[in-house]
């Protein structure tokens, strides 16, 4: 099953993302150690030039991860007919213990990369690059996340077996079912709304806070 074309494309995309981010993380280590905006040293000038290359690479990874995420869900939905008990993507992801974690990790990679690009855009507009060390510290967090996501996805694909009996939405999302999906479905309205609007406030307030820190 690993030789199924969409699966091969997903594995290849994850490999490219992992290699790209690991290369960027190596550069991040140099930045965190030697970054001095006030210095006119050749090393500082070289790092300032290469940071644009890194941001371009991260933008590529973000687009690749978005396409990969959409393909991952679409492929899981199309493969539902191959597994007993599966009626949609949820059933396919429940074939083994790595499907749902792979999806959650891919979502985390996408959103962390998106946050990095937002901070990078704000940082590049400031004359003294005030958030450079912050964004490269985030990059060091993103790199192992990408690698773990790629490894989890590969493990999920390697353990897909068509003779497995799986469960779909009707069983995965009932409160008595156990697991993350069941816990979320059994949540009462009040904490669910708090989480929803708290997340929206965080997303809305983050860029505003960063912008407010720029020098006038």
Tab-separated table of C-alpha atoms in Angstrom:
chain	number	residue	atom	x	y	z
A	1	UNK	CA	0.000	0.000	0.000
A	2	UNK	CA	2.995	2.284	0.458
A	3	UNK	CA	3.334	2.351	-3.351
A	4	UNK	CA	-0.115	3.909	-3.795
A	5	UNK	CA	0.595	7.143	-5.818
A	6	UNK	CA	-0.989	9.621	-3.340
A	7	UNK	CA	0.861	7.948	-0.466
A	8	UNK	CA	4.158	8.160	-2.338
A	9	UNK	CA	3.475	11.854	-3.014
A	10	UNK	CA	2.751	12.481	0.673
A	11	UNK	CA	5.899	10.669	1.802
A	12	UNK	CA	8.005	12.597	-0.735
A	13	UNK	CA	6.470	15.945	0.313
A	14	UNK	CA	7.182	15.198	3.989
A	15	UNK	CA	10.769	14.251	3.161
A	16	UNK	CA	11.317	17.508	1.253
A	17	UNK	CA	9.770	19.534	4.089
A	18	UNK	CA	11.911	17.776	6.703
A	19	UNK	CA	15.157	18.305	4.772
A	20	UNK	CA	14.324	21.961	4.089
A	21	UNK	CA	13.470	22.751	7.702
A	22	UNK	CA	16.535	20.889	9.040
A	23	UNK	CA	18.716	22.997	6.753
A	24	UNK	CA	16.957	26.143	7.993
A	25	UNK	CA	17.402	25.015	11.612
A	26	UNK	CA	21.165	24.689	11.058
A	27	UNK	CA	21.191	28.311	9.913
A	28	UNK	CA	19.041	29.248	12.928
A	29	UNK	CA	21.742	27.963	15.268
A	30	UNK	CA	24.255	30.344	13.661
A	31	UNK	CA	21.826	33.249	13.944
A	32	UNK	CA	21.090	32.646	17.628
A	33	UNK	CA	24.812	32.464	18.356
A	34	UNK	CA	26.203	35.309	16.220
A	35	UNK	CA	23.328	37.705	15.403
A	36	UNK	CA	24.319	41.341	16.123
A	37	UNK	CA	22.226	43.894	14.178
A	38	UNK	CA	24.527	46.774	15.118
A	39	UNK	CA	27.595	45.013	13.732
A	40	UNK	CA	28.940	45.679	10.253
A	41	UNK	CA	30.897	42.441	10.207
A	42	UNK	CA	30.836	40.330	7.047
A	43	UNK	CA	29.230	37.444	8.948
A	44	UNK	CA	26.336	39.666	10.053
A	45	UNK	CA	25.804	40.993	6.527
A	46	UNK	CA	25.866	37.464	5.140
A	47	UNK	CA	23.286	36.284	7.698
A	48	UNK	CA	21.010	39.228	6.904
A	49	UNK	CA	21.094	38.250	3.225
A	50	UNK	CA	20.525	34.548	3.884
A	51	UNK	CA	17.527	35.183	6.132
A	52	UNK	CA	15.545	36.065	3.006
A	53	UNK	CA	16.471	32.714	1.494
A	54	UNK	CA	15.334	30.954	4.677
A	55	UNK	CA	12.002	32.812	4.686
A	56	UNK	CA	11.464	31.792	1.056
A	57	UNK	CA	12.216	28.167	1.981
A	58	UNK	CA	9.754	28.331	4.889
A	59	UNK	CA	7.082	29.798	2.611
A	60	UNK	CA	7.675	26.849	0.280
A	61	UNK	CA	7.341	24.425	3.194
A	62	UNK	CA	4.110	26.120	4.293
A	63	UNK	CA	2.569	25.760	0.829
A	64	UNK	CA	3.837	22.188	0.557
A	65	UNK	CA	2.399	21.286	3.969
A	66	UNK	CA	-0.950	22.860	3.053
A	67	UNK	CA	-1.123	20.813	-0.154
A	68	UNK	CA	0.063	17.743	1.751
A	69	UNK	CA	-2.585	18.244	4.452
A	70	UNK	CA	-5.380	18.501	1.887
A	71	UNK	CA	-4.090	15.451	0.002
A	72	UNK	CA	-3.722	13.486	3.254
A	73	UNK	CA	-7.369	14.039	4.208
A	74	UNK	CA	-8.629	13.508	0.643
A	75	UNK	CA	-6.652	10.289	0.270
A	76	UNK	CA	-7.916	8.994	3.628
A	77	UNK	CA	-11.482	9.658	2.516
A	78	UNK	CA	-10.993	7.882	-0.818
A	79	UNK	CA	-9.357	4.871	0.843
A	80	UNK	CA	-12.322	4.327	3.185
A	81	UNK	CA	-13.770	1.734	0.791
A	82	UNK	CA	-10.734	-0.490	1.402
A	83	UNK	CA	-11.356	-0.978	5.146
A	84	UNK	CA	-14.213	-2.762	6.866
A	85	UNK	CA	-16.193	-0.333	9.028
A	86	UNK	CA	-14.786	2.826	7.428
A	87	UNK	CA	-17.243	5.209	5.774
A	88	UNK	CA	-15.072	8.326	5.540
A	89	UNK	CA	-11.588	9.668	6.336
A	90	UNK	CA	-12.133	9.176	10.077
A	91	UNK	CA	-12.499	5.447	9.612
A	92	UNK	CA	-9.314	5.262	7.530
A	93	UNK	CA	-7.357	7.256	10.105
A	94	UNK	CA	-8.579	4.884	12.818
A	95	UNK	CA	-7.161	1.827	11.046
A	96	UNK	CA	-4.129	2.038	13.336
A	97	UNK	CA	-2.919	4.147	16.247
A	98	UNK	CA	-0.891	6.550	14.063
A	99	UNK	CA	-3.573	8.026	11.777
A	100	UNK	CA	-5.090	10.680	14.054
A	101	UNK	CA	-1.680	11.700	15.541
A	102	UNK	CA	-0.322	12.079	11.993
A	103	UNK	CA	-3.206	14.409	11.094
A	104	UNK	CA	-2.809	16.484	14.272
A	105	UNK	CA	0.954	16.792	13.749
A	106	UNK	CA	0.469	17.935	10.155
A	107	UNK	CA	-1.978	20.578	11.386
A	108	UNK	CA	0.528	21.704	14.030
A	109	UNK	CA	3.311	21.980	11.444
A	110	UNK	CA	1.139	24.104	9.181
A	111	UNK	CA	0.084	26.557	11.906
A	112	UNK	CA	3.561	26.879	13.466
A	113	UNK	CA	5.016	27.579	10.016
A	114	UNK	CA	2.269	30.152	9.453
A	115	UNK	CA	3.100	31.879	12.761
A	116	UNK	CA	6.785	31.917	11.768
A	117	UNK	CA	5.996	33.615	8.455
A	118	UNK	CA	3.836	36.268	10.170
A	119	UNK	CA	6.597	37.091	12.676
A	120	UNK	CA	9.165	37.061	9.868
A	121	UNK	CA	7.157	39.554	7.821
A	122	UNK	CA	6.834	41.922	10.782
A	123	UNK	CA	10.517	41.523	11.644
A	124	UNK	CA	11.658	42.333	8.101
A	125	UNK	CA	9.685	45.599	8.117
A	126	UNK	CA	11.464	46.882	11.242
A	127	UNK	CA	14.823	48.651	10.725
A	128	UNK	CA	16.650	46.782	13.509
A	129	UNK	CA	15.107	43.281	13.108
A	130	UNK	CA	13.740	43.092	16.699
A	131	UNK	CA	12.240	39.594	16.427
A	132	UNK	CA	15.013	37.773	14.619
A	133	UNK	CA	16.141	35.624	17.542
A	134	UNK	CA	12.529	34.890	18.477
A	135	UNK	CA	11.596	33.627	15.021
A	136	UNK	CA	14.712	31.467	14.761
A	137	UNK	CA	14.047	30.023	18.197
A	138	UNK	CA	10.583	29.082	16.892
A	139	UNK	CA	12.270	27.556	13.862
A	140	UNK	CA	14.283	25.278	16.146
A	141	UNK	CA	10.964	24.100	17.587
A	142	UNK	CA	9.452	23.675	14.114
A	143	UNK	CA	12.249	21.474	12.778
A	144	UNK	CA	11.767	18.468	15.109
A	145	UNK	CA	7.989	18.899	14.778
A	146	UNK	CA	8.269	18.485	11.002
A	147	UNK	CA	10.518	15.434	11.404
A	148	UNK	CA	8.172	13.798	13.943
A	149	UNK	CA	5.167	14.526	11.704
A	150	UNK	CA	6.927	12.939	8.727
A	151	UNK	CA	7.920	9.898	10.779
A	152	UNK	CA	4.429	9.450	12.230
A	153	UNK	CA	2.840	9.715	8.794
A	154	UNK	CA	5.261	7.146	7.366
A	155	UNK	CA	4.569	4.783	10.280
A	156	UNK	CA	0.844	5.177	9.681
A	157	UNK	CA	1.183	4.268	6.017
A	158	UNK	CA	3.475	1.312	6.721
A	159	UNK	CA	0.928	-0.123	9.168
A	160	UNK	CA	-2.117	0.157	6.916
A	161	UNK	CA	-3.648	-3.300	6.544
A	162	UNK	CA	-6.785	-3.874	4.476
A	163	UNK	CA	-7.938	-6.763	6.684
A	164	UNK	CA	-8.306	-4.426	9.697
A	165	UNK	CA	-11.788	-3.736	11.082
A	166	UNK	CA	-11.988	-0.042	11.947
A	167	UNK	CA	-14.526	2.377	13.460
A	168	UNK	CA	-15.896	5.492	11.826
A	169	UNK	CA	-17.582	8.730	12.962
A	170	UNK	CA	-20.597	7.038	14.544
A	171	UNK	CA	-18.344	5.304	17.086
A	172	UNK	CA	-15.316	7.621	17.258
A	173	UNK	CA	-17.239	10.727	18.340
A	174	UNK	CA	-19.625	9.310	20.943
A	175	UNK	CA	-18.811	10.332	24.564
A	176	UNK	CA	-18.605	6.675	25.629
A	177	UNK	CA	-16.025	5.835	22.983
A	178	UNK	CA	-12.915	7.186	24.687
A	179	UNK	CA	-10.048	9.059	23.062
A	180	UNK	CA	-9.547	12.679	21.988
A	181	UNK	CA	-12.523	12.756	19.621
A	182	UNK	CA	-14.872	11.406	22.271
A	183	UNK	CA	-13.580	13.866	24.890
A	184	UNK	CA	-14.181	16.794	22.540
A	185	UNK	CA	-17.663	15.594	21.589
A	186	UNK	CA	-18.651	15.243	25.256
A	187	UNK	CA	-17.447	18.736	26.217
A	188	UNK	CA	-20.170	21.001	27.596
A	189	UNK	CA	-20.998	24.212	25.655
A	190	UNK	CA	-19.427	26.678	28.135
A	191	UNK	CA	-15.805	25.368	28.119
A	192	UNK	CA	-16.091	24.698	24.381
A	193	UNK	CA	-17.047	28.340	23.743
A	194	UNK	CA	-14.271	29.556	26.063
A	195	UNK	CA	-11.712	27.543	24.084
A	196	UNK	CA	-13.148	28.761	20.776
A	197	UNK	CA	-13.190	32.486	21.577
A	198	UNK	CA	-9.944	32.243	23.548
A	199	UNK	CA	-8.233	30.796	20.496
A	200	UNK	CA	-9.722	33.479	18.249
A	201	UNK	CA	-8.592	36.230	20.650
A	202	UNK	CA	-5.064	34.782	20.734
A	203	UNK	CA	-4.855	34.618	16.946
A	204	UNK	CA	-6.216	38.152	16.588
A	205	UNK	CA	-4.087	39.667	19.346
A	206	UNK	CA	-0.768	38.038	18.421
A	207	UNK	CA	0.088	40.102	15.322
A	208	UNK	CA	-1.201	43.294	17.011
A	209	UNK	CA	1.079	42.703	19.985
A	210	UNK	CA	4.085	42.103	17.762
A	211	UNK	CA	3.361	45.200	15.684
A	212	UNK	CA	3.056	47.337	18.821
A	213	UNK	CA	6.613	46.415	19.797
A	214	UNK	CA	8.167	47.985	16.698
A	215	UNK	CA	10.121	51.210	17.141
A	216	UNK	CA	8.376	54.335	15.890
